[in-house]
Amino acid sequence: DVVMSQSPLSLPVTLGQPASISCRSSQSLVHSDGKTYLNWFQQRPGQSPRRLIYQVSNRDSGVPDRFSGSGSGTDFTLKISRVEAEDVAIYYCMQSTHWPPYTFGQGTKLEIK
Amino acid sequence: EVQLVESGGDLVQPGGSLRLSCAASGFTFSSHRMHWVRQVPGKGLVWVSRINGDGSITDYADSVKGRFTISRDNAKNTVYLQMNGLRVEDTAVYYCVRDSATFDYWGQGTLVTVSS
């Protein structure tokens, strides 16, 4: 199984400041079709998860452009250019290249400092 | 508008059974793989099971293989998760998830509690 490792697990950020979350996989997430199936999800308190980013860097409809995804191979990053209060949530990376099983990172809890 | 509405969660004793349902609307249901993902309250997300569009292919996490069965009724736009031999460690919120370029829509979840 592919192990997904996120860091940090806790991320205190001042409003208006940038934030960055790292996600590493135990093997390359490049699929035989050439695509990389690395996704990011946001789970606000008391809510279901919501997909933010798919295939490394494609933002979902309605996701603010302050969110961006990057990376390749086994190393990926989710960046928030300027953190807003509504960004308080747990963020998960997930790989869907090598399945089953689909695997998630442990989650990174973003809070306002 | 895509909607996924889970139901069937309940309190059940260890060794018991439960069937979860997920009613889908707002999209062509039979064209999409569907998944169940669970989350122990306060913990992370864990993939449980997957079914393809016509129901002919299914996959399971090792932790539930042989105990859980995923199925779908495309005429009713509903996906099911039959859970047998429930264990305390199966206690979680179970989410129904649509797969379109991966996990794009999630339901609100239904809570399954396994306890004596």
PDB file of C-alpha atoms in Angstrom:
ATOM      1  CA  ASP A   1       0.000   0.000   0.000  1.00  0.00           C
ATOM      2  CA  VAL A   2       1.120   3.567  -0.688  1.00  0.00           C
ATOM      3  CA  VAL A   3       1.759   5.461   2.539  1.00  0.00           C
ATOM      4  CA  MET A   4       0.979   9.171   2.494  1.00  0.00           C
ATOM      5  CA  SER A   5       2.823  11.341   5.035  1.00  0.00           C
ATOM      6  CA  GLN A   6       1.840  14.932   5.740  1.00  0.00           C
ATOM      7  CA  SER A   7       3.729  17.640   7.591  1.00  0.00           C
ATOM      8  CA  PRO A   8       3.214  19.499   9.707  1.00  0.00           C
ATOM      9  CA  LEU A   9       0.283  17.852  11.479  1.00  0.00           C
ATOM     10  CA  SER A  10      -0.567  21.133  13.195  1.00  0.00           C
ATOM     11  CA  LEU A  11      -0.206  24.503  11.503  1.00  0.00           C
ATOM     12  CA  PRO A  12      -0.872  27.732  13.418  1.00  0.00           C
ATOM     13  CA  VAL A  13      -1.001  30.660  10.990  1.00  0.00           C
ATOM     14  CA  THR A  14      -1.614  34.378  11.383  1.00  0.00           C
ATOM     15  CA  LEU A  15      -4.494  35.773   9.338  1.00  0.00           C
ATOM     16  CA  GLY A  16      -3.263  37.130   6.026  1.00  0.00           C
ATOM     17  CA  GLN A  17      -0.060  35.098   6.140  1.00  0.00           C
ATOM     18  CA  PRO A  18       0.802  32.221   3.800  1.00  0.00           C
ATOM     19  CA  ALA A  19       0.587  28.555   4.748  1.00  0.00           C
ATOM     20  CA  SER A  20       2.153  25.473   3.245  1.00  0.00           C
ATOM     21  CA  ILE A  21       1.435  21.774   3.784  1.00  0.00           C
ATOM     22  CA  SER A  22       3.706  19.010   2.553  1.00  0.00           C
ATOM     23  CA  CYS A  23       2.596  15.558   1.451  1.00  0.00           C
ATOM     24  CA  ARG A  24       4.996  12.753   0.619  1.00  0.00           C
ATOM     25  CA  SER A  25       4.152   9.348  -0.827  1.00  0.00           C
ATOM     26  CA  SER A  26       6.052   6.112  -0.288  1.00  0.00           C
ATOM     27  CA  GLN A  27       6.255   5.565  -4.055  1.00  0.00           C
ATOM     28  CA  SER A  28       5.877   7.650  -7.167  1.00  0.00           C
ATOM     29  CA  LEU A  29       2.303   8.700  -7.923  1.00  0.00           C
ATOM     30  CA  VAL A  30       2.852   8.899 -11.673  1.00  0.00           C
ATOM     31  CA  HIS A  31       0.304   6.580 -13.273  1.00  0.00           C
ATOM     32  CA  SER A  32       1.011   4.486 -16.359  1.00  0.00           C
ATOM     33  CA  ASP A  33      -1.218   6.935 -18.249  1.00  0.00           C
ATOM     34  CA  GLY A  34       1.262   9.714 -17.434  1.00  0.00           C
ATOM     35  CA  LYS A  35      -1.014  11.525 -15.012  1.00  0.00           C
ATOM     36  CA  THR A  36      -0.398  11.996 -11.297  1.00  0.00           C
ATOM     37  CA  TYR A  37      -3.428  11.331  -9.139  1.00  0.00           C
ATOM     38  CA  LEU A  38      -2.722  13.378  -6.043  1.00  0.00           C
ATOM     39  CA  ASN A  39      -5.661  15.183  -4.497  1.00  0.00           C
ATOM     40  CA  TRP A  40      -6.229  17.618  -1.629  1.00  0.00           C
ATOM     41  CA  PHE A  41      -9.314  17.808   0.555  1.00  0.00           C
ATOM     42  CA  GLN A  42     -10.495  20.331   3.119  1.00  0.00           C
ATOM     43  CA  GLN A  43     -12.651  19.334   6.080  1.00  0.00           C
ATOM     44  CA  ARG A  44     -14.023  22.235   8.063  1.00  0.00           C
ATOM     45  CA  PRO A  45     -15.215  21.585  11.625  1.00  0.00           C
ATOM     46  CA  GLY A  46     -18.435  19.607  11.635  1.00  0.00           C
ATOM     47  CA  GLN A  47     -18.534  19.249   7.849  1.00  0.00           C
ATOM     48  CA  SER A  48     -17.877  16.560   5.261  1.00  0.00           C
ATOM     49  CA  PRO A  49     -14.624  16.671   3.320  1.00  0.00           C
ATOM     50  CA  ARG A  50     -14.560  18.819   0.205  1.00  0.00           C
ATOM     51  CA  ARG A  51     -12.149  18.340  -2.677  1.00  0.00           C
ATOM     52  CA  LEU A  52      -9.953  21.372  -3.342  1.00  0.00           C
ATOM     53  CA  ILE A  53      -7.352  20.134  -5.798  1.00  0.00           C
ATOM     54  CA  TYR A  54      -7.147  17.132  -8.114  1.00  0.00           C
ATOM     55  CA  GLN A  55      -4.273  15.761 -10.183  1.00  0.00           C
ATOM     56  CA  VAL A  56      -1.718  17.803  -8.210  1.00  0.00           C
ATOM     57  CA  SER A  57      -2.652  21.300  -9.312  1.00  0.00           C
ATOM     58  CA  ASN A  58      -6.191  21.511 -10.721  1.00  0.00           C
ATOM     59  CA  ARG A  59      -8.402  23.629  -8.531  1.00  0.00           C
ATOM     60  CA  ASP A  60     -12.039  22.597  -8.183  1.00  0.00           C
ATOM     61  CA  SER A  61     -14.831  24.952  -9.166  1.00  0.00           C
ATOM     62  CA  GLY A  62     -15.525  27.485  -6.431  1.00  0.00           C
ATOM     63  CA  VAL A  63     -12.173  27.034  -4.708  1.00  0.00           C
ATOM     64  CA  PRO A  64     -10.520  30.411  -4.107  1.00  0.00           C
ATOM     65  CA  ASP A  65      -7.387  31.044  -6.131  1.00  0.00           C
ATOM     66  CA  ARG A  66      -5.397  31.580  -2.947  1.00  0.00           C
ATOM     67  CA  PHE A  67      -5.230  27.759  -2.841  1.00  0.00           C
ATOM     68  CA  SER A  68      -2.662  26.121  -5.097  1.00  0.00           C
ATOM     69  CA  GLY A  69      -1.172  22.679  -5.464  1.00  0.00           C
ATOM     70  CA  SER A  70       2.195  21.677  -6.818  1.00  0.00           C
ATOM     71  CA  GLY A  71       4.705  18.856  -6.864  1.00  0.00           C
ATOM     72  CA  SER A  72       5.671  15.727  -8.720  1.00  0.00           C
ATOM     73  CA  GLY A  73       6.682  12.129  -8.184  1.00  0.00           C
ATOM     74  CA  THR A  74       6.553  11.639  -4.434  1.00  0.00           C
ATOM     75  CA  ASP A  75       6.613  15.228  -3.132  1.00  0.00           C
ATOM     76  CA  PHE A  76       3.616  17.520  -3.144  1.00  0.00           C
ATOM     77  CA  THR A  77       2.569  20.808  -1.565  1.00  0.00           C
ATOM     78  CA  LEU A  78      -0.654  22.643  -0.861  1.00  0.00           C
ATOM     79  CA  LYS A  79      -0.196  26.382  -0.453  1.00  0.00           C
ATOM     80  CA  ILE A  80      -2.554  29.044   0.779  1.00  0.00           C
ATOM     81  CA  SER A  81      -1.279  32.453  -0.253  1.00  0.00           C
ATOM     82  CA  ARG A  82      -3.095  34.446   2.440  1.00  0.00           C
ATOM     83  CA  VAL A  83      -4.961  32.565   5.151  1.00  0.00           C
ATOM     84  CA  GLU A  84      -8.495  33.662   5.931  1.00  0.00           C
ATOM     85  CA  ALA A  85     -10.658  32.699   8.917  1.00  0.00           C
ATOM     86  CA  GLU A  86     -12.756  30.355   6.757  1.00  0.00           C
ATOM     87  CA  ASP A  87      -9.648  28.297   5.983  1.00  0.00           C
ATOM     88  CA  VAL A  88      -9.602  26.828   9.503  1.00  0.00           C
ATOM     89  CA  ALA A  89      -9.915  23.121   8.738  1.00  0.00           C
ATOM     90  CA  ILE A  90      -8.100  19.826   8.480  1.00  0.00           C
ATOM     91  CA  TYR A  91      -6.415  19.289   5.139  1.00  0.00           C
ATOM     92  CA  TYR A  92      -5.818  15.808   3.709  1.00  0.00           C
ATOM     93  CA  CYS A  93      -3.826  14.644   0.729  1.00  0.00           C
ATOM     94  CA  MET A  94      -4.933  11.456  -0.992  1.00  0.00           C
ATOM     95  CA  GLN A  95      -3.503   9.300  -3.753  1.00  0.00           C
ATOM     96  CA  SER A  96      -5.626   7.540  -6.349  1.00  0.00           C
ATOM     97  CA  THR A  97      -2.835   6.271  -8.591  1.00  0.00           C
ATOM     98  CA  HIS A  98      -2.186   2.904  -6.946  1.00  0.00           C
ATOM     99  CA  TRP A  99      -5.385   1.258  -5.783  1.00  0.00           C
ATOM    100  CA  PRO A 100      -6.819  -0.541  -4.011  1.00  0.00           C
ATOM    101  CA  PRO A 101      -6.534   0.830  -1.459  1.00  0.00           C
ATOM    102  CA  TYR A 102      -6.869   4.546  -1.979  1.00  0.00           C
ATOM    103  CA  THR A 103      -4.829   6.143   0.795  1.00  0.00           C
ATOM    104  CA  PHE A 104      -4.994   9.418   2.685  1.00  0.00           C
ATOM    105  CA  GLY A 105      -2.447  11.387   4.642  1.00  0.00           C
ATOM    106  CA  GLN A 106      -2.944  11.784   8.388  1.00  0.00           C
ATOM    107  CA  GLY A 107      -4.357  15.281   8.015  1.00  0.00           C
ATOM    108  CA  THR A 108      -2.971  18.734   8.859  1.00  0.00           C
ATOM    109  CA  LYS A 109      -4.958  20.899  11.232  1.00  0.00           C
ATOM    110  CA  LEU A 110      -4.756  24.569  10.281  1.00  0.00           C
ATOM    111  CA  GLU A 111      -5.650  27.026  13.016  1.00  0.00           C
ATOM    112  CA  ILE A 112      -5.416  30.771  13.405  1.00  0.00           C
ATOM    113  CA  LYS A 113      -2.594  31.942  15.644  1.00  0.00           C
TER     114      LYS A 113
ATOM    115  CA  GLU B   1     -26.963  19.940  -8.206  1.00  0.00           C
ATOM    116  CA  VAL B   2     -25.162  16.790  -7.129  1.00  0.00           C
ATOM    117  CA  GLN B   3     -26.536  15.355  -3.885  1.00  0.00           C
ATOM    118  CA  LEU B   4     -25.530  12.283  -1.930  1.00  0.00           C
ATOM    119  CA  VAL B   5     -27.652  11.412   1.087  1.00  0.00           C
ATOM    120  CA  GLU B   6     -26.580   8.568   3.343  1.00  0.00           C
ATOM    121  CA  SER B   7     -28.845   6.745   5.748  1.00  0.00           C
ATOM    122  CA  GLY B   8     -28.927   3.599   7.838  1.00  0.00           C
ATOM    123  CA  GLY B   9     -26.396   4.414  10.530  1.00  0.00           C
ATOM    124  CA  ASP B  10     -27.315   3.161  13.985  1.00  0.00           C
ATOM    125  CA  LEU B  11     -26.107   1.666  17.245  1.00  0.00           C
ATOM    126  CA  VAL B  12     -25.466  -2.052  16.831  1.00  0.00           C
ATOM    127  CA  GLN B  13     -23.907  -4.730  18.999  1.00  0.00           C
ATOM    128  CA  PRO B  14     -20.605  -6.398  18.086  1.00  0.00           C
ATOM    129  CA  GLY B  15     -21.231  -9.195  15.621  1.00  0.00           C
ATOM    130  CA  GLY B  16     -24.341  -7.494  14.311  1.00  0.00           C
ATOM    131  CA  SER B  17     -25.263  -6.296  10.831  1.00  0.00           C
ATOM    132  CA  LEU B  18     -26.291  -3.028   9.264  1.00  0.00           C
ATOM    133  CA  ARG B  19     -27.028  -1.816   5.748  1.00  0.00           C
ATOM    134  CA  LEU B  20     -26.113   1.705   4.746  1.00  0.00           C
ATOM    135  CA  SER B  21     -27.756   3.416   1.785  1.00  0.00           C
ATOM    136  CA  CYS B  22     -26.708   6.412  -0.266  1.00  0.00           C
ATOM    137  CA  ALA B  23     -29.290   8.074  -2.478  1.00  0.00           C
ATOM    138  CA  ALA B  24     -27.777  10.027  -5.338  1.00  0.00           C
ATOM    139  CA  SER B  25     -29.291  12.766  -7.461  1.00  0.00           C
ATOM    140  CA  GLY B  26     -28.268  15.509  -9.830  1.00  0.00           C
ATOM    141  CA  PHE B  27     -26.065  13.436 -12.125  1.00  0.00           C
ATOM    142  CA  THR B  28     -26.053  10.319 -14.290  1.00  0.00           C
ATOM    143  CA  PHE B  29     -25.557   7.811 -11.490  1.00  0.00           C
ATOM    144  CA  SER B  30     -24.710   4.773 -13.602  1.00  0.00           C
ATOM    145  CA  SER B  31     -21.796   6.594 -15.226  1.00  0.00           C
ATOM    146  CA  HIS B  32     -19.827   6.957 -12.002  1.00  0.00           C
ATOM    147  CA  ARG B  33     -17.848   4.737  -9.685  1.00  0.00           C
ATOM    148  CA  MET B  34     -18.936   5.184  -6.093  1.00  0.00           C
ATOM    149  CA  HIS B  35     -17.028   4.738  -2.866  1.00  0.00           C
ATOM    150  CA  TRP B  36     -17.533   4.463   0.866  1.00  0.00           C
ATOM    151  CA  VAL B  37     -15.009   6.230   3.092  1.00  0.00           C
ATOM    152  CA  ARG B  38     -15.133   6.174   6.880  1.00  0.00           C
ATOM    153  CA  GLN B  39     -13.866   8.397   9.641  1.00  0.00           C
ATOM    154  CA  VAL B  40     -13.628   7.594  13.305  1.00  0.00           C
ATOM    155  CA  PRO B  41     -14.738  10.782  15.095  1.00  0.00           C
ATOM    156  CA  GLY B  42     -11.701  12.992  15.599  1.00  0.00           C
ATOM    157  CA  LYS B  43      -9.506  10.819  13.368  1.00  0.00           C
ATOM    158  CA  GLY B  44      -8.533  10.650   9.712  1.00  0.00           C
ATOM    159  CA  LEU B  45     -10.192   9.408   6.530  1.00  0.00           C
ATOM    160  CA  VAL B  46     -10.032   5.754   5.528  1.00  0.00           C
ATOM    161  CA  TRP B  47     -11.209   4.324   2.225  1.00  0.00           C
ATOM    162  CA  VAL B  48     -13.525   1.338   2.656  1.00  0.00           C
ATOM    163  CA  SER B  49     -14.908   0.145  -0.654  1.00  0.00           C
ATOM    164  CA  ARG B  50     -15.506   0.955  -4.326  1.00  0.00           C
ATOM    165  CA  ILE B  51     -17.958  -0.134  -7.011  1.00  0.00           C
ATOM    166  CA  ASN B  52     -17.889   0.609 -10.723  1.00  0.00           C
ATOM    167  CA  GLY B  53     -20.753   2.062 -12.699  1.00  0.00           C
ATOM    168  CA  ASP B  54     -22.584  -1.127 -13.620  1.00  0.00           C
ATOM    169  CA  GLY B  55     -21.819  -2.882 -10.348  1.00  0.00           C
ATOM    170  CA  SER B  56     -19.650  -5.603 -11.876  1.00  0.00           C
ATOM    171  CA  ILE B  57     -16.387  -4.645 -10.170  1.00  0.00           C
ATOM    172  CA  THR B  58     -15.905  -4.088  -6.464  1.00  0.00           C
ATOM    173  CA  ASP B  59     -12.906  -3.548  -4.201  1.00  0.00           C
ATOM    174  CA  TYR B  60     -12.472  -3.496  -0.452  1.00  0.00           C
ATOM    175  CA  ALA B  61     -10.019  -2.439   2.197  1.00  0.00           C
ATOM    176  CA  ASP B  62      -8.375  -5.435   3.845  1.00  0.00           C
ATOM    177  CA  SER B  63      -9.951  -4.453   7.170  1.00  0.00           C
ATOM    178  CA  VAL B  64     -13.482  -5.077   5.848  1.00  0.00           C
ATOM    179  CA  LYS B  65     -12.925  -7.734   3.180  1.00  0.00           C
ATOM    180  CA  GLY B  66     -15.198 -10.710   3.712  1.00  0.00           C
ATOM    181  CA  ARG B  67     -17.481  -8.772   6.088  1.00  0.00           C
ATOM    182  CA  PHE B  68     -18.733  -5.816   4.028  1.00  0.00           C
ATOM    183  CA  THR B  69     -20.426  -5.905   0.624  1.00  0.00           C
ATOM    184  CA  ILE B  70     -20.914  -2.908  -1.634  1.00  0.00           C
ATOM    185  CA  SER B  71     -23.684  -2.942  -4.233  1.00  0.00           C
ATOM    186  CA  ARG B  72     -25.771  -0.542  -6.261  1.00  0.00           C
ATOM    187  CA  ASP B  73     -29.199  -0.231  -7.843  1.00  0.00           C
ATOM    188  CA  ASN B  74     -28.898   2.080 -10.823  1.00  0.00           C
ATOM    189  CA  ALA B  75     -32.668   2.133 -11.288  1.00  0.00           C
ATOM    190  CA  LYS B  76     -32.952   3.655  -7.809  1.00  0.00           C
ATOM    191  CA  ASN B  77     -29.763   5.745  -8.023  1.00  0.00           C
ATOM    192  CA  THR B  78     -28.631   4.192  -4.771  1.00  0.00           C
ATOM    193  CA  VAL B  79     -25.437   2.580  -3.529  1.00  0.00           C
ATOM    194  CA  TYR B  80     -25.411   0.289  -0.508  1.00  0.00           C
ATOM    195  CA  LEU B  81     -22.940  -1.012   2.030  1.00  0.00           C
ATOM    196  CA  GLN B  82     -23.962  -4.228   3.739  1.00  0.00           C
ATOM    197  CA  MET B  83     -21.930  -4.592   6.906  1.00  0.00           C
ATOM    198  CA  ASN B  84     -21.848  -7.964   8.662  1.00  0.00           C
ATOM    199  CA  GLY B  85     -19.788  -9.170  11.598  1.00  0.00           C
ATOM    200  CA  LEU B  86     -19.440  -5.632  12.894  1.00  0.00           C
ATOM    201  CA  ARG B  87     -16.622  -4.887  15.311  1.00  0.00           C
ATOM    202  CA  VAL B  88     -16.081  -2.090  17.791  1.00  0.00           C
ATOM    203  CA  GLU B  89     -13.363  -0.752  15.494  1.00  0.00           C
ATOM    204  CA  ASP B  90     -15.927  -0.271  12.695  1.00  0.00           C
ATOM    205  CA  THR B  91     -17.419   2.599  14.683  1.00  0.00           C
ATOM    206  CA  ALA B  92     -17.178   5.641  12.423  1.00  0.00           C
ATOM    207  CA  VAL B  93     -18.984   8.123  10.247  1.00  0.00           C
ATOM    208  CA  TYR B  94     -19.441   6.536   6.834  1.00  0.00           C
ATOM    209  CA  TYR B  95     -19.365   8.814   3.796  1.00  0.00           C
ATOM    210  CA  CYS B  96     -20.660   8.029   0.349  1.00  0.00           C
ATOM    211  CA  VAL B  97     -18.403   9.561  -2.314  1.00  0.00           C
ATOM    212  CA  ARG B  98     -18.749  10.041  -6.050  1.00  0.00           C
ATOM    213  CA  ASP B  99     -15.731   9.326  -8.202  1.00  0.00           C
ATOM    214  CA  SER B 100     -15.260  11.735 -11.077  1.00  0.00           C
ATOM    215  CA  ALA B 101     -11.544  12.436 -11.549  1.00  0.00           C
ATOM    216  CA  THR B 102     -11.530  11.106  -7.997  1.00  0.00           C
ATOM    217  CA  PHE B 103     -13.772  11.746  -5.006  1.00  0.00           C
ATOM    218  CA  ASP B 104     -15.351  14.983  -6.151  1.00  0.00           C
ATOM    219  CA  TYR B 105     -18.596  14.926  -4.134  1.00  0.00           C
ATOM    220  CA  TRP B 106     -19.171  13.660  -0.589  1.00  0.00           C
ATOM    221  CA  GLY B 107     -22.347  13.018   1.321  1.00  0.00           C
ATOM    222  CA  GLN B 108     -22.966  14.327   4.830  1.00  0.00           C
ATOM    223  CA  GLY B 109     -22.167  10.961   6.398  1.00  0.00           C
ATOM    224  CA  THR B 110     -24.019   8.526   8.609  1.00  0.00           C
ATOM    225  CA  LEU B 111     -22.789   7.415  12.039  1.00  0.00           C
ATOM    226  CA  VAL B 112     -22.341   3.738  12.801  1.00  0.00           C
ATOM    227  CA  THR B 113     -21.679   2.884  16.429  1.00  0.00           C
ATOM    228  CA  VAL B 114     -20.720  -0.665  17.373  1.00  0.00           C
ATOM    229  CA  SER B 115     -20.965  -1.182  21.095  1.00  0.00           C
ATOM    230  CA  SER B 116     -22.407  -3.570  23.625  1.00  0.00           C
TER     231      SER B 116
END
